[in-house]
Short mmCIF file of C-alpha atoms in Angstrom, two decimals:
data_model
loop_
_atom_site.label_atom_id
_atom_site.label_comp_id
_atom_site.label_asym_id
_atom_site.label_seq_id
_atom_site.Cartn_x
_atom_site.Cartn_y
_atom_site.Cartn_z
CA MET A 1 39.04 -239.56 9.34
CA ASP A 2 35.56 -240.46 10.52
CA ARG A 3 33.85 -243.39 8.86
CA ALA A 4 31.12 -241.44 7.06
CA ALA A 5 33.69 -239.11 5.51
CA ALA A 6 35.82 -242.06 4.40
CA VAL A 7 32.90 -243.75 2.65
CA GLU A 8 31.92 -240.48 1.01
CA ARG A 9 35.50 -240.06 -0.18
CA VAL A 10 35.44 -243.50 -1.80
CA GLU A 11 32.11 -242.67 -3.44
CA ASP A 12 33.75 -239.59 -4.95
CA ILE A 13 36.60 -241.73 -6.29
CA VAL A 14 34.19 -244.22 -7.87
CA ALA A 15 32.13 -241.40 -9.39
CA THR A 16 35.29 -239.93 -10.91
CA VAL A 17 36.19 -243.28 -12.46
CA GLU A 18 32.65 -243.65 -13.78
CA ASP A 19 32.22 -240.15 -15.17
CA GLU A 20 35.64 -238.94 -16.32
CA THR A 21 38.33 -240.12 -18.71
CA MET A 22 41.08 -241.91 -16.84
CA PRO A 23 44.78 -241.96 -17.82
CA VAL A 24 44.54 -245.73 -18.26
CA PRO A 25 41.56 -248.10 -18.29
CA VAL A 26 40.35 -248.84 -14.76
CA ARG A 27 38.84 -252.27 -14.12
CA GLU A 28 38.18 -252.48 -10.37
CA VAL A 29 37.96 -250.24 -7.32
CA TRP A 30 38.33 -251.84 -3.88
CA VAL A 31 38.77 -250.67 -0.33
CA TYR A 32 40.64 -252.68 2.26
CA GLY A 33 41.86 -252.50 5.84
CA ASP A 34 40.34 -250.13 8.40
CA VAL A 35 37.36 -248.91 6.41
CA ALA A 36 36.34 -252.45 5.39
CA LEU A 37 36.53 -253.53 9.03
CA GLY A 38 33.89 -251.06 10.15
CA LEU A 39 36.25 -249.00 12.34
CA ASP A 40 35.22 -245.46 13.25
CA PRO A 41 37.28 -243.35 13.04
CA ILE A 42 39.85 -244.87 10.69
CA GLU A 43 43.54 -244.00 10.66
CA ARG A 44 43.99 -244.29 6.90
CA LEU A 45 41.71 -244.94 3.96
CA ASP A 46 43.18 -247.67 1.74
CA VAL A 47 41.94 -247.83 -1.86
CA TYR A 48 42.96 -250.39 -4.48
CA VAL A 49 42.59 -249.72 -8.21
CA THR A 50 43.07 -252.38 -10.86
CA LYS A 51 44.16 -250.87 -14.16
CA ASP A 52 44.92 -252.21 -17.60
CA ILE A 53 48.32 -251.72 -19.17
CA LEU A 54 47.83 -249.49 -22.19
CA PHE A 55 48.98 -251.35 -25.30
CA LYS A 56 47.51 -249.23 -28.08
CA ASP A 57 46.50 -245.60 -27.91
CA ALA A 58 48.19 -242.79 -29.87
CA PRO A 59 51.96 -243.44 -29.92
CA GLU A 60 52.36 -240.97 -32.77
CA ARG A 61 51.59 -238.17 -30.29
CA ALA A 62 54.36 -239.06 -27.83
CA GLU A 63 56.87 -236.63 -29.31
CA GLU A 64 54.31 -233.81 -29.24
CA PHE A 65 53.75 -234.20 -25.49
CA GLN A 66 57.45 -234.58 -24.84
CA ARG A 67 58.02 -231.19 -26.44
CA SER A 68 55.06 -229.46 -24.80
CA HIS A 69 55.17 -231.03 -21.30
CA GLY A 70 58.60 -232.63 -21.02
CA VAL A 71 57.03 -236.04 -20.38
CA ASP A 72 57.76 -239.13 -22.45
CA GLY A 73 55.29 -241.90 -23.20
CA VAL A 74 51.98 -240.03 -23.51
CA GLY A 75 49.90 -242.01 -25.98
CA LYS A 76 51.87 -245.12 -25.05
CA THR A 77 51.57 -245.63 -21.28
CA VAL A 78 48.82 -243.08 -20.59
CA ARG A 79 46.01 -241.97 -22.87
CA ALA A 80 46.67 -238.97 -25.07
CA ALA A 81 42.98 -237.97 -24.87
CA TRP A 82 43.24 -237.90 -21.09
CA ALA A 83 46.38 -235.76 -21.22
CA ASP A 84 44.58 -233.36 -23.58
CA GLU A 85 41.70 -233.03 -21.13
CA TYR A 86 43.62 -233.08 -17.84
CA PRO A 87 47.18 -231.86 -18.48
CA GLU A 88 47.39 -230.65 -14.87
CA TYR A 89 47.34 -234.28 -13.68
CA LEU A 90 50.12 -235.50 -15.96
CA ARG A 91 52.95 -236.95 -13.85
CA ALA A 92 56.26 -238.61 -14.69
CA ASN A 93 58.63 -240.97 -12.92
CA THR A 94 62.26 -240.11 -12.17
CA ASN A 95 63.20 -241.03 -15.75
CA GLY A 96 60.75 -238.49 -17.18
CA HIS A 97 58.34 -241.16 -18.43
CA ALA A 98 54.58 -240.90 -17.87
CA ALA A 99 53.75 -242.88 -14.72
CA PRO A 100 50.20 -244.32 -14.79
CA GLU A 101 49.96 -244.77 -11.01
CA LYS A 102 51.08 -241.19 -10.36
CA CYS A 103 48.69 -239.85 -13.00
CA LEU A 104 45.82 -241.81 -11.44
CA ALA A 105 46.73 -240.53 -8.00
CA ALA A 106 46.87 -236.93 -9.22
CA HIS A 107 43.44 -237.33 -10.80
CA LEU A 108 41.72 -239.28 -8.03
CA LEU A 109 43.39 -237.59 -5.02
CA PRO A 110 43.88 -234.01 -6.17
CA ASP A 111 42.57 -232.02 -3.22
CA ASP A 112 44.72 -232.45 -0.13
CA GLU A 113 48.21 -233.94 0.12
CA ASP A 114 47.73 -234.27 3.89
CA GLU A 115 44.65 -236.47 3.47
CA PRO A 116 45.22 -239.83 5.25
CA ILE A 117 44.62 -241.96 2.18
CA HIS A 118 46.64 -244.56 0.31
CA LEU A 119 46.10 -245.51 -3.33
CA GLU A 120 47.39 -248.89 -4.46
CA VAL A 121 47.50 -249.30 -8.27
CA CYS A 122 48.18 -252.59 -10.05
CA ASN A 123 47.44 -254.35 -13.32
CA ALA A 124 46.33 -257.45 -11.38
CA SER A 125 43.03 -257.91 -9.59
CA PHE A 126 42.98 -257.36 -5.83
CA ASP A 127 42.68 -261.07 -4.99
CA ASP A 128 45.50 -262.06 -7.35
CA ASN A 129 47.80 -259.33 -6.04
CA VAL A 130 47.13 -260.28 -2.41
CA THR A 131 48.35 -263.79 -3.23
CA GLN A 132 51.38 -262.67 -5.26
CA ARG A 133 52.52 -260.12 -2.71
CA LEU A 134 52.19 -262.63 0.12
CA LYS A 135 54.24 -265.23 -1.77
CA GLY A 136 56.95 -262.66 -2.44
CA ALA A 137 56.98 -261.45 1.16
CA MET A 138 57.26 -265.00 2.52
CA ALA A 139 60.12 -265.78 0.13
CA ARG A 140 62.04 -262.68 1.29
CA ASP A 141 60.97 -262.72 4.96
CA ASP A 142 60.01 -259.07 4.42
CA TYR A 143 56.41 -258.46 5.36
CA GLU A 144 55.96 -254.69 5.20
CA GLN A 145 54.54 -254.69 1.67
CA ILE A 146 51.98 -257.43 2.23
CA LEU A 147 48.59 -256.33 0.92
CA ASP A 148 45.89 -256.56 3.59
CA PRO A 149 43.50 -259.20 2.16
CA ARG A 150 40.46 -257.89 4.04
CA GLY A 151 38.89 -255.96 1.18
CA ALA A 152 35.58 -255.13 -0.46
CA CYS A 153 35.01 -254.61 -4.19
CA LEU A 154 32.90 -251.51 -4.79
CA TRP A 155 33.09 -251.11 -8.57
CA VAL A 156 33.96 -253.33 -11.51
CA ASP A 157 34.33 -252.65 -15.19
CA GLY A 158 31.42 -253.82 -17.33
CA GLU A 159 31.76 -256.87 -19.51
CA SER A 160 34.35 -256.23 -22.19
CA SER A 161 31.80 -256.28 -25.03
CA GLY A 162 34.55 -255.73 -27.57
CA ARG A 163 36.14 -252.69 -25.93
CA SER A 164 39.90 -252.39 -26.28
CA SER A 165 42.37 -250.99 -23.77
CA SER A 166 42.55 -247.79 -25.81
CA ASP A 167 38.87 -246.96 -25.25
CA THR A 168 38.44 -243.89 -23.07
CA SER A 169 35.17 -245.01 -21.51
CA ASP A 170 35.56 -246.88 -18.22
CA GLY A 171 31.85 -247.61 -17.85
CA GLY A 172 31.17 -250.21 -15.20
CA GLN A 173 28.92 -251.26 -12.37
CA ARG A 174 29.11 -250.14 -8.76
CA SER A 175 27.96 -252.52 -6.04
CA GLU A 176 25.31 -250.66 -4.10
CA ASP A 177 25.08 -253.61 -1.71
CA ALA A 178 28.80 -253.41 -0.95
CA PHE A 179 28.55 -249.65 -0.45
CA GLN A 180 25.66 -250.10 1.98
CA LYS A 181 27.56 -252.75 3.94
CA LEU A 182 30.53 -250.41 4.01
CA ARG A 183 28.40 -247.54 5.37
CA ASP A 184 26.87 -249.80 8.01
CA GLY A 185 30.11 -251.59 8.92
CA GLU A 186 28.53 -254.96 8.15
CA PHE A 187 31.46 -256.78 6.54
CA VAL A 188 32.48 -259.70 8.76
CA LEU A 189 36.24 -260.03 8.47
CA PRO A 190 38.93 -261.76 10.57
CA THR A 191 41.95 -260.18 12.22
CA LEU A 192 44.86 -259.49 9.89
CA SER A 193 46.87 -262.38 11.29
CA GLY A 194 43.81 -264.62 10.96
CA ALA A 195 43.33 -263.59 7.34
CA LEU A 196 46.98 -264.34 6.60
CA GLU A 197 46.68 -267.76 8.21
CA MET A 198 43.70 -268.46 5.95
CA LEU A 199 46.02 -267.72 3.00
CA GLY A 200 48.56 -270.30 4.15
CA MET A 201 50.86 -268.67 6.72
CA ASP A 202 51.57 -270.42 9.99
CA ALA A 203 50.34 -268.71 13.16
CA GLU A 204 53.73 -267.38 14.25
CA GLY A 205 54.54 -266.02 10.80
CA ALA A 206 51.09 -264.47 10.46
CA ASP A 207 51.48 -262.63 13.77
CA GLU A 208 54.91 -261.33 12.74
CA ALA A 209 53.63 -260.26 9.33
CA ALA A 210 50.60 -258.49 10.82
CA ASP A 211 52.85 -256.56 13.21
CA ALA A 212 55.12 -255.53 10.31
CA VAL A 213 52.17 -254.31 8.22
CA ARG A 214 50.75 -252.29 11.12
CA ALA A 215 54.13 -250.74 11.92
CA TYR A 216 54.65 -249.77 8.29
CA ARG A 217 51.20 -248.18 8.04
CA GLU A 218 51.74 -246.19 11.22
CA ARG A 219 54.81 -244.57 9.64
CA GLN A 220 52.87 -243.32 6.63
CA GLU A 221 51.56 -239.77 6.56
CA GLY A 222 49.33 -237.87 4.18
CA ALA A 223 48.29 -239.08 0.75
CA THR A 224 50.48 -241.89 -0.64
CA VAL A 225 50.47 -243.99 -3.81
CA ARG A 226 52.14 -247.27 -4.77
CA GLY A 227 52.30 -248.72 -8.26
CA ASP A 228 52.74 -252.44 -8.80
CA VAL A 229 53.01 -254.72 -11.84
CA VAL A 230 52.33 -258.43 -11.51
#
């Protein structure tokens, strides 16, 4: 994917979050990895979305959607209003329960399953998840799922101003400065191993971890999504 197309694709994702009802409240949109480094072309476009866990929506409608769509949990884990508006994007996990990360992916990446793009979805902010994933990877000596810390925040939810997690509006503020830096390739970021060292890994471990992350990414094809709860 060439750089201009990648940035345009992210702009489309942010516009969708701004303008349309989402299955769950979205709080941040980041990009990380190749596109944040200014590479052109990029092998894969990595996007990170911070979402809220839905605690209160319309649980009384869960049975209705189970009967009509065969999916449990609508109105509990994903918004019923969203499912009313976008039933074609409703997705379930292997247990038949509405899966927020899969619903977000269906909504935000609906066009081409072969598109080289990865969507990472978590209830934690990007910075917090980078730290948590690194700690877990170091404890297990399993580095494939480390989250590349070299990221740029492009959109954040507005100040809460009394809104609850059941509100369907995800109004927020995009960073035009960050978008311009992304277009121009002006973010100054270290190598992956260097970034991991800055987060506390020793040099040898950081090199090993960086190699594992690169090898894992090279094995991925088409559009992919990963959901995470911290």
